[in-house]
Amino acid sequence: MEDVILDVRGVSKSFGKNRVLTNITMEVKRGEVHAIVGENGAGKSTLIKALAGEYPIDGGEFILNGQPLVKKSVKDIQTLGLQVIHQNLNLVPSMTVLQNILMGDIPVNRANVVSWHTGREKALETLRMVSDKLELDTPVEELSAAEKQLVIIARAIINEPTLLVLDEPTARLGMEETQSVFRLIDKLKSNNVTMLYITHRLEEIYKICDRVSVFRDGEKVLTSAVSGITQSEMASAMLGKKVTDVIAENRGAVSADTLLEIKGLQYKNTVKNISFEIKRGEIVGLIGSVGAGKSETLDMIFGSVQPDQGEVFLNGEKLTGKDHQPVKAVQKGIAYIPEDRQTQGLVQDFAIRENLSFADIKSLSKHGAIIDRKKEKEAVDGLMEKLLVKPPDPEYKTSQLSGGNQQKVLIGKWLVNKYELYLMDEVTAGVDIGAKMQIYEIITDIADSGSAVLLATSDITEALYLCNRFVILHRGEVIKELDRADAEIEDILLAMMGGGNDEK
Amino acid sequence: MMRNKKISSFLNKYAVPIILLVFVLLIQAFNPGFHLLTWTNFQVILTQSTILGLISLGLSICVISGVTDMSIGGTVGLIGAVFAVSMVKGNGMVVSILLALVVSAVLYIIFTLLLAKSKYPSIIICICLMFICMGIERLYTDGKSIWLNNETVQTFATGNVIGIPNLVYFLIVLYVISYIFINHTKSGYKIRIVGENATAAVETGINLTKIRILAFGIAFALYWIASVLEPVRLGGSQLYAGQTYMLPAMAATFLGSSMITPGRVNLIGTLIGSIFMSIIMNFLTFLGAEFYFIPLVQGLLLLAGVALGTMRDRSIKQVPL
């Protein structure tokens, strides 16, 4: 029998009514590098947090090194040999690299006084495994995101884990740093460290992993040796039945009028030289995985983030300086539907009516000051019917609506008046299938009325269903532009993961 | 190059204390009658700084752990009143001090339970506790200030050893212990980690609740000592004494955060801030300033402290409107 280091037995987890992990069963063999892949929201990160003891689970169990992990604290689980490198960069900014690396086990001398000196040698040795450049005494607040990522990796491996989980460790790294992380993984593997490797980049799996498990909608759909599966097969498993569900819908011809043009947009490390244009009546999909630069691109068009370089033209008019701010953008006809509806787009305590009407309250007012209740009622009633909000009561409190219905209200508030360009960021994230289809209908209506939509999404099925054209981003660059007619789902998925170029 | 870097690092740490010192010297220069620079007056100021310094120290440890404890406005006064009333009733020194300790412990447990077990915003918990304590203080003292009239206490309060007033030893000893605790022990580091990045703490296996309970425990122990020393210094417990310390303690803490480790609350900064605030209050009394003038000045200094502290914190990003 092979030596199993981690045995996951029927693990389930829900957040409220939302089921995020369903009966996950998998084995991780000692000494292997095991990849976990899946779309956003497939349950990968939740599984890791549950494994690390940060979330309690509803059913099933984890057995690590022969010990069940039920109700053990984060610290206890770490003592059993698990270390997790999380996606987010949680370090203590005012402290040095040295102090952050040793945070989990602060060194003390005999008098119980903290003595960083004691741990210095080991910390340096560990740091050199991930980077030749970083210094131990630099305060972490002075480091770049990539450097912080390397410090977090060092913080995890200094405790000599037997099972190391890496949650997208290369998402923020450049080519060179990624290579050094791969070398590190090889080295750890030769020291018999087992690794769980979560990634969105399929090409990485072939370089460093032995086996791969594919997750979809909170379930594990398959586990296979990496040598026995192709990238396309992985992609199909990730997307599941949805691939065949997509009806190639060819929307009518689009006008030749260019509405928006962006040229050479650049922002820090996240967006590098992005250019494309959008015509009236068009739905353009801005596609890419997390960290590809989608949200940043939308922010720069809307003016909530100022680009370091590059230009934005709306109707041929260049937006710069004072003209390039959210308030002006709205006046010029740009509506922005952000990703985080809980905090950014809706006032949770307001009634649906109030949320629908406040964005355009001026046009619903008499003499520009007093709200015209009759006009407001007409507009709101019309929208409620169009949006099919459940329950159909405009006085219902927004916070009590389901995610999908909140999303409809968020889009609806920009439909009181017609805008020229709708920027949408992951509009259907966390929305159930029924509401999703209704939202798709609303988006199609917007485009049919002559406005344009720029739809940032990491859901390819959605993009295929809605868009005329796709702009695919990878690591902040436009890696491919495709027309709907030419697009195959696998092409898009591979381009998104940076793997498309290898196949050509 | 090297030299420039040294100068800028020196200014980064000490610019604010230097400005405060120049400010104090200017006050002295224009008000020759103030006698700040005489040892006798400085002894008085240091004694005043003791109470404020210890309250600020407790508050600073709370802030370092991530919670700004505004309840001091009520808790400190109540603990002091309980001590004073017990003394007047003839319970004796030891019993009265222990009684004050019991009250501190009860307040500590209520405070910690509310913060750790409820999801109410900490600012509301603090304000409620403050006003509840003020109410109980008033009931308990019948709305009057309590005078001790105790000779032993008076001799102790005015005495000194090798020129340093007795009370000031409390300040020195407790600051040294706290400084070592925060900067050189495991638990001290954990308190700082929890305050700066709670998620990072959880990910590295630090027990958030445990660390906060520890930090609040130390703070309330310091409030207890300060609350007992306050009536000892004054010869009695003034009604709402706690409230008069809340603003200056916050100002001292946040002024302190603009020096030594700019942008972060630190104990040496708090000590300097406390002494500075005492000098200013002493000066206002010297000028015979009206009672309403004092909170005005204190409020402005608190604002200045917060402004200087956040301005110099590189980790806070400006959100453009």
PDB file of C-alpha atoms in Angstrom, chain A residues 85-91 97 130-131 134 139-154 168-174 177-178 181 267-270 291 296, chain B residues 317:
ATOM      1  CA  ILE A  85       1.072  29.677   1.753  1.00  0.00           C
ATOM      2  CA  HIS A  86      -2.093  31.730   1.346  1.00  0.00           C
ATOM      3  CA  GLN A  87      -3.011  33.829  -1.673  1.00  0.00           C
ATOM      4  CA  ASN A  88      -3.175  37.082   0.243  1.00  0.00           C
ATOM      5  CA  LEU A  89      -0.037  38.793   1.511  1.00  0.00           C
ATOM      6  CA  ASN A  90      -0.523  38.836   5.248  1.00  0.00           C
ATOM      7  CA  LEU A  91       2.652  40.129   6.811  1.00  0.00           C
ATOM      8  CA  VAL A  97      11.831  40.319   6.923  1.00  0.00           C
ATOM      9  CA  VAL A 130      13.664  31.665  -2.202  1.00  0.00           C
ATOM     10  CA  SER A 131      15.715  34.721  -3.135  1.00  0.00           C
ATOM     11  CA  LEU A 134      16.227  39.995  -0.200  1.00  0.00           C
ATOM     12  CA  PRO A 139      11.114  46.369   6.925  1.00  0.00           C
ATOM     13  CA  VAL A 140       8.402  44.491   5.062  1.00  0.00           C
ATOM     14  CA  GLU A 141       6.494  47.708   4.243  1.00  0.00           C
ATOM     15  CA  GLU A 142       9.311  48.619   1.837  1.00  0.00           C
ATOM     16  CA  LEU A 143       8.925  45.454  -0.257  1.00  0.00           C
ATOM     17  CA  SER A 144       7.044  44.972  -3.538  1.00  0.00           C
ATOM     18  CA  ALA A 145       4.153  42.507  -3.777  1.00  0.00           C
ATOM     19  CA  ALA A 146       6.384  39.892  -5.424  1.00  0.00           C
ATOM     20  CA  GLU A 147       9.002  40.237  -2.683  1.00  0.00           C
ATOM     21  CA  LYS A 148       6.338  39.912  -0.007  1.00  0.00           C
ATOM     22  CA  GLN A 149       5.179  36.707  -1.660  1.00  0.00           C
ATOM     23  CA  LEU A 150       8.703  35.315  -1.377  1.00  0.00           C
ATOM     24  CA  VAL A 151       8.874  36.273   2.326  1.00  0.00           C
ATOM     25  CA  ILE A 152       5.595  34.433   2.909  1.00  0.00           C
ATOM     26  CA  ILE A 153       7.016  31.335   1.234  1.00  0.00           C
ATOM     27  CA  ALA A 154      10.110  31.556   3.453  1.00  0.00           C
ATOM     28  CA  GLU A 168      -1.368  30.358  -6.335  1.00  0.00           C
ATOM     29  CA  PRO A 169       2.133  31.312  -5.231  1.00  0.00           C
ATOM     30  CA  THR A 170       3.099  32.580  -8.675  1.00  0.00           C
ATOM     31  CA  ALA A 171       0.072  34.822  -9.318  1.00  0.00           C
ATOM     32  CA  ARG A 172       2.065  37.936  -8.429  1.00  0.00           C
ATOM     33  CA  LEU A 173       5.487  36.824  -9.618  1.00  0.00           C
ATOM     34  CA  GLY A 174       7.392  37.638 -12.778  1.00  0.00           C
ATOM     35  CA  GLU A 177      10.814  34.745  -9.638  1.00  0.00           C
ATOM     36  CA  THR A 178       8.435  32.038 -10.856  1.00  0.00           C
ATOM     37  CA  VAL A 181       9.854  29.128  -6.947  1.00  0.00           C
ATOM     38  CA  TYR A 267      -0.552  50.714 -14.335  1.00  0.00           C
ATOM     39  CA  LYS A 268       2.248  49.647 -11.992  1.00  0.00           C
ATOM     40  CA  ASN A 269       2.934  45.947 -12.455  1.00  0.00           C
ATOM     41  CA  THR A 270      -0.658  44.920 -12.992  1.00  0.00           C
ATOM     42  CA  GLY A 291      -4.743  39.124 -11.129  1.00  0.00           C
ATOM     43  CA  GLU A 296      -7.600  47.640 -12.985  1.00  0.00           C
TER      44      GLU A 296
ATOM     45  CA  LYS B 317      -2.803  55.062   1.413  1.00  0.00           C
TER      46      LYS B 317
END
